[in-house]
C-alpha cells in the first residue's frame, strides 16, 4: 500500500470514524477517492492497538432513540446515480414507484438528500416545475444521469427547507399549539434536562405527578411521541387533542377486551375522505415552489 502524506494517528482516527458514521452521506465518487485513506487509517490504528486513539474509536457509537428498523433496500446503482447528479448538478431520469399507482418514468432535478431514520429521501422537482417533491429513494427502480444541467428553484436552500418543517407530518395544517400534560414522576425526568420547547414549564403537582406546558407544532410526530409514554402521560390541553387520546384509549380498551374488535378504516387523526396521496401532500403556502409533496 502506498504511503499517504499527513496520515498521523489523530488523522487516522478521524478517517475511521468518518467511514463508520458518514459513509452513507458521501457520494460514491468521493468514497472511491477516500478508500485508500480509509484502509490506511484502519491499518494504522490497528498498529496502535491498545493505544488511546484505537480505544477511542472502539468506544464510541451512535444509537437511534426509537425502535430500530431494518433500512429499506436502496439499489446501489440508483444511490450512485442520484448522489453523482446532486454532486455534479445534473438532471436524472428514473423509474419510480409511488405509494399508489403504477411505476412511471420521471425526469427530476435533484436538490438534495435527507436521511431520516431508516429511510433516505431525494428532494427535487420534476423537470420544468418548481414544486418541491420528496422521493423515497428505495422506490426508485432505475436511475440514469442525463447530460442536462439540473435547475434549482431560485432561493432554494435544503437547510432552510427542513427548518420550515417540510419534513414534518402536519396535523390539520400544522401551526403552534399550547400543550399541557400530566406526567408521572417516572416519565418526566428526561424532559427536565431535554426540554420540549424553549418556553416549557414543569411544576410538581403531587409526589407522583408533574404538570408540563409547552408550545409545540401540531404534528403527527407529536402524537407518536406522546403515545410512547403509554399510561405515564395524560393529555390535558388542548381539548381537541385530549379528545383524540380519549377516543384512542377507548379503542385500546375494546381491542384488548373483545375478540371481534372492529378495526378503524383509518388511523385516528387522519383526514377523513382523502386518499393516502392527498394526505401526503401538505401545502405550506400558496406558492407552488413552497408546496411539500411526498411522491
PDB file of N, CA, C and O in Angstrom, residues 65-66 179 181-192 194-196 200 202 212 221-235 245 248 252:
ATOM      1  N   UNK A  65     -32.833   6.747  18.864  1.00  0.00           N
ATOM      2  CA  UNK A  65     -33.636   6.985  20.055  1.00  0.00           C
ATOM      3  C   UNK A  65     -34.840   6.052  20.106  1.00  0.00           C
ATOM      4  O   UNK A  65     -35.274   5.635  21.173  1.00  0.00           O
ATOM      5  N   UNK A  66     -35.391   5.728  18.949  1.00  0.00           N
ATOM      6  CA  UNK A  66     -36.597   4.923  18.897  1.00  0.00           C
ATOM      7  C   UNK A  66     -36.269   3.499  18.453  1.00  0.00           C
ATOM      8  O   UNK A  66     -35.105   3.144  18.236  1.00  0.00           O
ATOM      9  N   UNK A 179     -49.442  22.896  24.532  1.00  0.00           N
ATOM     10  CA  UNK A 179     -49.640  21.557  25.060  1.00  0.00           C
ATOM     11  C   UNK A 179     -49.563  21.583  26.578  1.00  0.00           C
ATOM     12  O   UNK A 179     -48.653  22.183  27.160  1.00  0.00           O
ATOM     13  N   UNK A 181     -49.825  18.687  29.721  1.00  0.00           N
ATOM     14  CA  UNK A 181     -49.936  17.262  30.034  1.00  0.00           C
ATOM     15  C   UNK A 181     -49.612  17.012  31.502  1.00  0.00           C
ATOM     16  O   UNK A 181     -48.897  17.791  32.145  1.00  0.00           O
ATOM     17  N   UNK A 182     -50.118  15.898  31.994  1.00  0.00           N
ATOM     18  CA  UNK A 182     -49.753  15.404  33.323  1.00  0.00           C
ATOM     19  C   UNK A 182     -48.863  14.177  33.131  1.00  0.00           C
ATOM     20  O   UNK A 182     -49.256  13.209  32.488  1.00  0.00           O
ATOM     21  N   UNK A 183     -47.655  14.237  33.651  1.00  0.00           N
ATOM     22  CA  UNK A 183     -46.696  13.140  33.535  1.00  0.00           C
ATOM     23  C   UNK A 183     -46.468  12.494  34.894  1.00  0.00           C
ATOM     24  O   UNK A 183     -46.490  13.164  35.926  1.00  0.00           O
ATOM     25  N   UNK A 184     -46.208  11.198  34.869  1.00  0.00           N
ATOM     26  CA  UNK A 184     -45.770  10.537  36.094  1.00  0.00           C
ATOM     27  C   UNK A 184     -44.337  10.971  36.399  1.00  0.00           C
ATOM     28  O   UNK A 184     -43.608  11.442  35.521  1.00  0.00           O
ATOM     29  N   UNK A 185     -43.958  10.801  37.650  1.00  0.00           N
ATOM     30  CA  UNK A 185     -42.587  11.198  38.026  1.00  0.00           C
ATOM     31  C   UNK A 185     -41.544  10.330  37.341  1.00  0.00           C
ATOM     32  O   UNK A 185     -40.374  10.713  37.237  1.00  0.00           O
ATOM     33  N   UNK A 186     -41.953   9.159  36.855  1.00  0.00           N
ATOM     34  CA  UNK A 186     -41.004   8.286  36.154  1.00  0.00           C
ATOM     35  C   UNK A 186     -40.769   8.752  34.713  1.00  0.00           C
ATOM     36  O   UNK A 186     -39.697   8.535  34.154  1.00  0.00           O
ATOM     37  N   UNK A 187     -41.778   9.394  34.126  1.00  0.00           N
ATOM     38  CA  UNK A 187     -41.690   9.775  32.715  1.00  0.00           C
ATOM     39  C   UNK A 187     -41.162  11.187  32.504  1.00  0.00           C
ATOM     40  O   UNK A 187     -40.768  11.525  31.392  1.00  0.00           O
ATOM     41  N   UNK A 188     -41.134  12.006  33.546  1.00  0.00           N
ATOM     42  CA  UNK A 188     -40.810  13.421  33.371  1.00  0.00           C
ATOM     43  C   UNK A 188     -39.313  13.706  33.381  1.00  0.00           C
ATOM     44  O   UNK A 188     -38.859  14.755  32.933  1.00  0.00           O
ATOM     45  N   UNK A 189     -38.506  12.748  33.864  1.00  0.00           N
ATOM     46  CA  UNK A 189     -37.095  13.041  34.132  1.00  0.00           C
ATOM     47  C   UNK A 189     -36.352  13.589  32.924  1.00  0.00           C
ATOM     48  O   UNK A 189     -35.652  14.605  33.008  1.00  0.00           O
ATOM     49  N   UNK A 190     -36.463  12.912  31.766  1.00  0.00           N
ATOM     50  CA  UNK A 190     -35.724  13.360  30.588  1.00  0.00           C
ATOM     51  C   UNK A 190     -36.142  14.760  30.153  1.00  0.00           C
ATOM     52  O   UNK A 190     -35.320  15.545  29.662  1.00  0.00           O
ATOM     53  N   UNK A 191     -37.420  15.080  30.319  1.00  0.00           N
ATOM     54  CA  UNK A 191     -37.904  16.398  29.894  1.00  0.00           C
ATOM     55  C   UNK A 191     -37.379  17.510  30.788  1.00  0.00           C
ATOM     56  O   UNK A 191     -37.398  18.673  30.399  1.00  0.00           O
ATOM     57  N   UNK A 192     -36.917  17.182  31.956  1.00  0.00           N
ATOM     58  CA  UNK A 192     -36.327  18.192  32.831  1.00  0.00           C
ATOM     59  C   UNK A 192     -34.955  18.630  32.333  1.00  0.00           C
ATOM     60  O   UNK A 192     -34.536  19.761  32.576  1.00  0.00           O
ATOM     61  N   UNK A 194     -33.927  17.772  28.913  1.00  0.00           N
ATOM     62  CA  UNK A 194     -34.049  17.949  27.465  1.00  0.00           C
ATOM     63  C   UNK A 194     -35.445  18.495  27.170  1.00  0.00           C
ATOM     64  O   UNK A 194     -36.370  17.731  26.888  1.00  0.00           O
ATOM     65  N   UNK A 195     -35.633  19.821  27.265  1.00  0.00           N
ATOM     66  CA  UNK A 195     -36.978  20.410  27.156  1.00  0.00           C
ATOM     67  C   UNK A 195     -37.615  20.176  25.797  1.00  0.00           C
ATOM     68  O   UNK A 195     -36.944  20.032  24.774  1.00  0.00           O
ATOM     69  N   UNK A 196     -38.933  20.168  25.819  1.00  0.00           N
ATOM     70  CA  UNK A 196     -39.714  20.013  24.606  1.00  0.00           C
ATOM     71  C   UNK A 196     -39.720  21.303  23.789  1.00  0.00           C
ATOM     72  O   UNK A 196     -39.836  21.274  22.563  1.00  0.00           O
ATOM     73  N   UNK A 200     -40.966  25.776  27.755  1.00  0.00           N
ATOM     74  CA  UNK A 200     -41.510  24.687  28.565  1.00  0.00           C
ATOM     75  C   UNK A 200     -41.510  25.063  30.053  1.00  0.00           C
ATOM     76  O   UNK A 200     -40.559  25.657  30.561  1.00  0.00           O
ATOM     77  N   UNK A 202     -42.422  23.161  33.851  1.00  0.00           N
ATOM     78  CA  UNK A 202     -42.765  21.949  34.589  1.00  0.00           C
ATOM     79  C   UNK A 202     -42.997  22.328  36.050  1.00  0.00           C
ATOM     80  O   UNK A 202     -42.163  23.004  36.664  1.00  0.00           O
ATOM     81  N   UNK A 212     -46.802  19.616  32.807  1.00  0.00           N
ATOM     82  CA  UNK A 212     -45.911  20.202  31.793  1.00  0.00           C
ATOM     83  C   UNK A 212     -46.740  21.036  30.832  1.00  0.00           C
ATOM     84  O   UNK A 212     -47.813  20.612  30.388  1.00  0.00           O
ATOM     85  N   UNK A 221     -45.986  13.698  14.488  1.00  0.00           N
ATOM     86  CA  UNK A 221     -44.861  13.280  15.320  1.00  0.00           C
ATOM     87  C   UNK A 221     -45.144  13.527  16.795  1.00  0.00           C
ATOM     88  O   UNK A 221     -44.747  12.737  17.658  1.00  0.00           O
ATOM     89  N   UNK A 222     -45.835  14.644  17.100  1.00  0.00           N
ATOM     90  CA  UNK A 222     -46.197  14.930  18.489  1.00  0.00           C
ATOM     91  C   UNK A 222     -47.059  13.811  19.048  1.00  0.00           C
ATOM     92  O   UNK A 222     -46.850  13.340  20.175  1.00  0.00           O
ATOM     93  N   UNK A 223     -48.016  13.345  18.281  1.00  0.00           N
ATOM     94  CA  UNK A 223     -48.902  12.273  18.742  1.00  0.00           C
ATOM     95  C   UNK A 223     -48.141  10.967  18.909  1.00  0.00           C
ATOM     96  O   UNK A 223     -48.368  10.235  19.882  1.00  0.00           O
ATOM     97  N   UNK A 224     -47.251  10.662  17.961  1.00  0.00           N
ATOM     98  CA  UNK A 224     -46.454   9.445  18.096  1.00  0.00           C
ATOM     99  C   UNK A 224     -45.604   9.508  19.361  1.00  0.00           C
ATOM    100  O   UNK A 224     -45.462   8.518  20.081  1.00  0.00           O
ATOM    101  N   UNK A 225     -45.016  10.668  19.617  1.00  0.00           N
ATOM    102  CA  UNK A 225     -44.156  10.834  20.799  1.00  0.00           C
ATOM    103  C   UNK A 225     -44.961  10.663  22.077  1.00  0.00           C
ATOM    104  O   UNK A 225     -44.539   9.964  23.005  1.00  0.00           O
ATOM    105  N   UNK A 226     -46.126  11.270  22.162  1.00  0.00           N
ATOM    106  CA  UNK A 226     -46.956  11.146  23.361  1.00  0.00           C
ATOM    107  C   UNK A 226     -47.365   9.697  23.599  1.00  0.00           C
ATOM    108  O   UNK A 226     -47.404   9.222  24.739  1.00  0.00           O
ATOM    109  N   UNK A 227     -47.666   8.965  22.522  1.00  0.00           N
ATOM    110  CA  UNK A 227     -48.104   7.574  22.678  1.00  0.00           C
ATOM    111  C   UNK A 227     -46.995   6.693  23.233  1.00  0.00           C
ATOM    112  O   UNK A 227     -47.277   5.653  23.829  1.00  0.00           O
ATOM    113  N   UNK A 228     -45.736   7.098  23.030  1.00  0.00           N
ATOM    114  CA  UNK A 228     -44.632   6.299  23.557  1.00  0.00           C
ATOM    115  C   UNK A 228     -44.689   6.186  25.082  1.00  0.00           C
ATOM    116  O   UNK A 228     -44.182   5.223  25.652  1.00  0.00           O
ATOM    117  N   UNK A 229     -45.306   7.167  25.748  1.00  0.00           N
ATOM    118  CA  UNK A 229     -45.341   7.159  27.206  1.00  0.00           C
ATOM    119  C   UNK A 229     -46.458   6.284  27.770  1.00  0.00           C
ATOM    120  O   UNK A 229     -46.501   6.036  28.973  1.00  0.00           O
ATOM    121  N   UNK A 230     -47.367   5.822  26.915  1.00  0.00           N
ATOM    122  CA  UNK A 230     -48.437   4.947  27.381  1.00  0.00           C
ATOM    123  C   UNK A 230     -49.245   5.576  28.488  1.00  0.00           C
ATOM    124  O   UNK A 230     -49.685   6.729  28.394  1.00  0.00           O
ATOM    125  N   UNK A 231     -49.407   4.829  29.599  1.00  0.00           N
ATOM    126  CA  UNK A 231     -50.233   5.326  30.695  1.00  0.00           C
ATOM    127  C   UNK A 231     -49.459   6.214  31.665  1.00  0.00           C
ATOM    128  O   UNK A 231     -49.941   6.515  32.765  1.00  0.00           O
ATOM    129  N   UNK A 232     -48.270   6.659  31.243  1.00  0.00           N
ATOM    130  CA  UNK A 232     -47.478   7.553  32.087  1.00  0.00           C
ATOM    131  C   UNK A 232     -47.697   9.022  31.746  1.00  0.00           C
ATOM    132  O   UNK A 232     -47.029   9.903  32.295  1.00  0.00           O
ATOM    133  N   UNK A 233     -48.610   9.307  30.823  1.00  0.00           N
ATOM    134  CA  UNK A 233     -48.915  10.690  30.465  1.00  0.00           C
ATOM    135  C   UNK A 233     -50.414  10.817  30.230  1.00  0.00           C
ATOM    136  O   UNK A 233     -51.063   9.895  29.719  1.00  0.00           O
ATOM    137  N   UNK A 234     -50.961  11.961  30.613  1.00  0.00           N
ATOM    138  CA  UNK A 234     -52.358  12.292  30.349  1.00  0.00           C
ATOM    139  C   UNK A 234     -52.387  13.645  29.654  1.00  0.00           C
ATOM    140  O   UNK A 234     -51.866  14.639  30.187  1.00  0.00           O
ATOM    141  N   UNK A 235     -52.961  13.709  28.458  1.00  0.00           N
ATOM    142  CA  UNK A 235     -53.092  14.969  27.730  1.00  0.00           C
ATOM    143  C   UNK A 235     -54.241  15.757  28.339  1.00  0.00           C
ATOM    144  O   UNK A 235     -55.367  15.260  28.446  1.00  0.00           O
ATOM    145  N   UNK A 245     -57.047  11.498  22.256  1.00  0.00           N
ATOM    146  CA  UNK A 245     -56.470  10.457  23.097  1.00  0.00           C
ATOM    147  C   UNK A 245     -57.549   9.726  23.892  1.00  0.00           C
ATOM    148  O   UNK A 245     -57.393   8.530  24.184  1.00  0.00           O
ATOM    149  N   UNK A 248     -58.812   7.263  21.427  1.00  0.00           N
ATOM    150  CA  UNK A 248     -57.805   6.220  21.249  1.00  0.00           C
ATOM    151  C   UNK A 248     -57.790   5.259  22.428  1.00  0.00           C
ATOM    152  O   UNK A 248     -57.677   4.038  22.254  1.00  0.00           O
ATOM    153  N   UNK A 252     -58.309   1.257  22.396  1.00  0.00           N
ATOM    154  CA  UNK A 252     -57.376   0.309  23.004  1.00  0.00           C
ATOM    155  C   UNK A 252     -58.105  -0.651  23.935  1.00  0.00           C
ATOM    156  O   UNK A 252     -57.865  -1.862  23.939  1.00  0.00           O
TER     157      UNK A 252
END
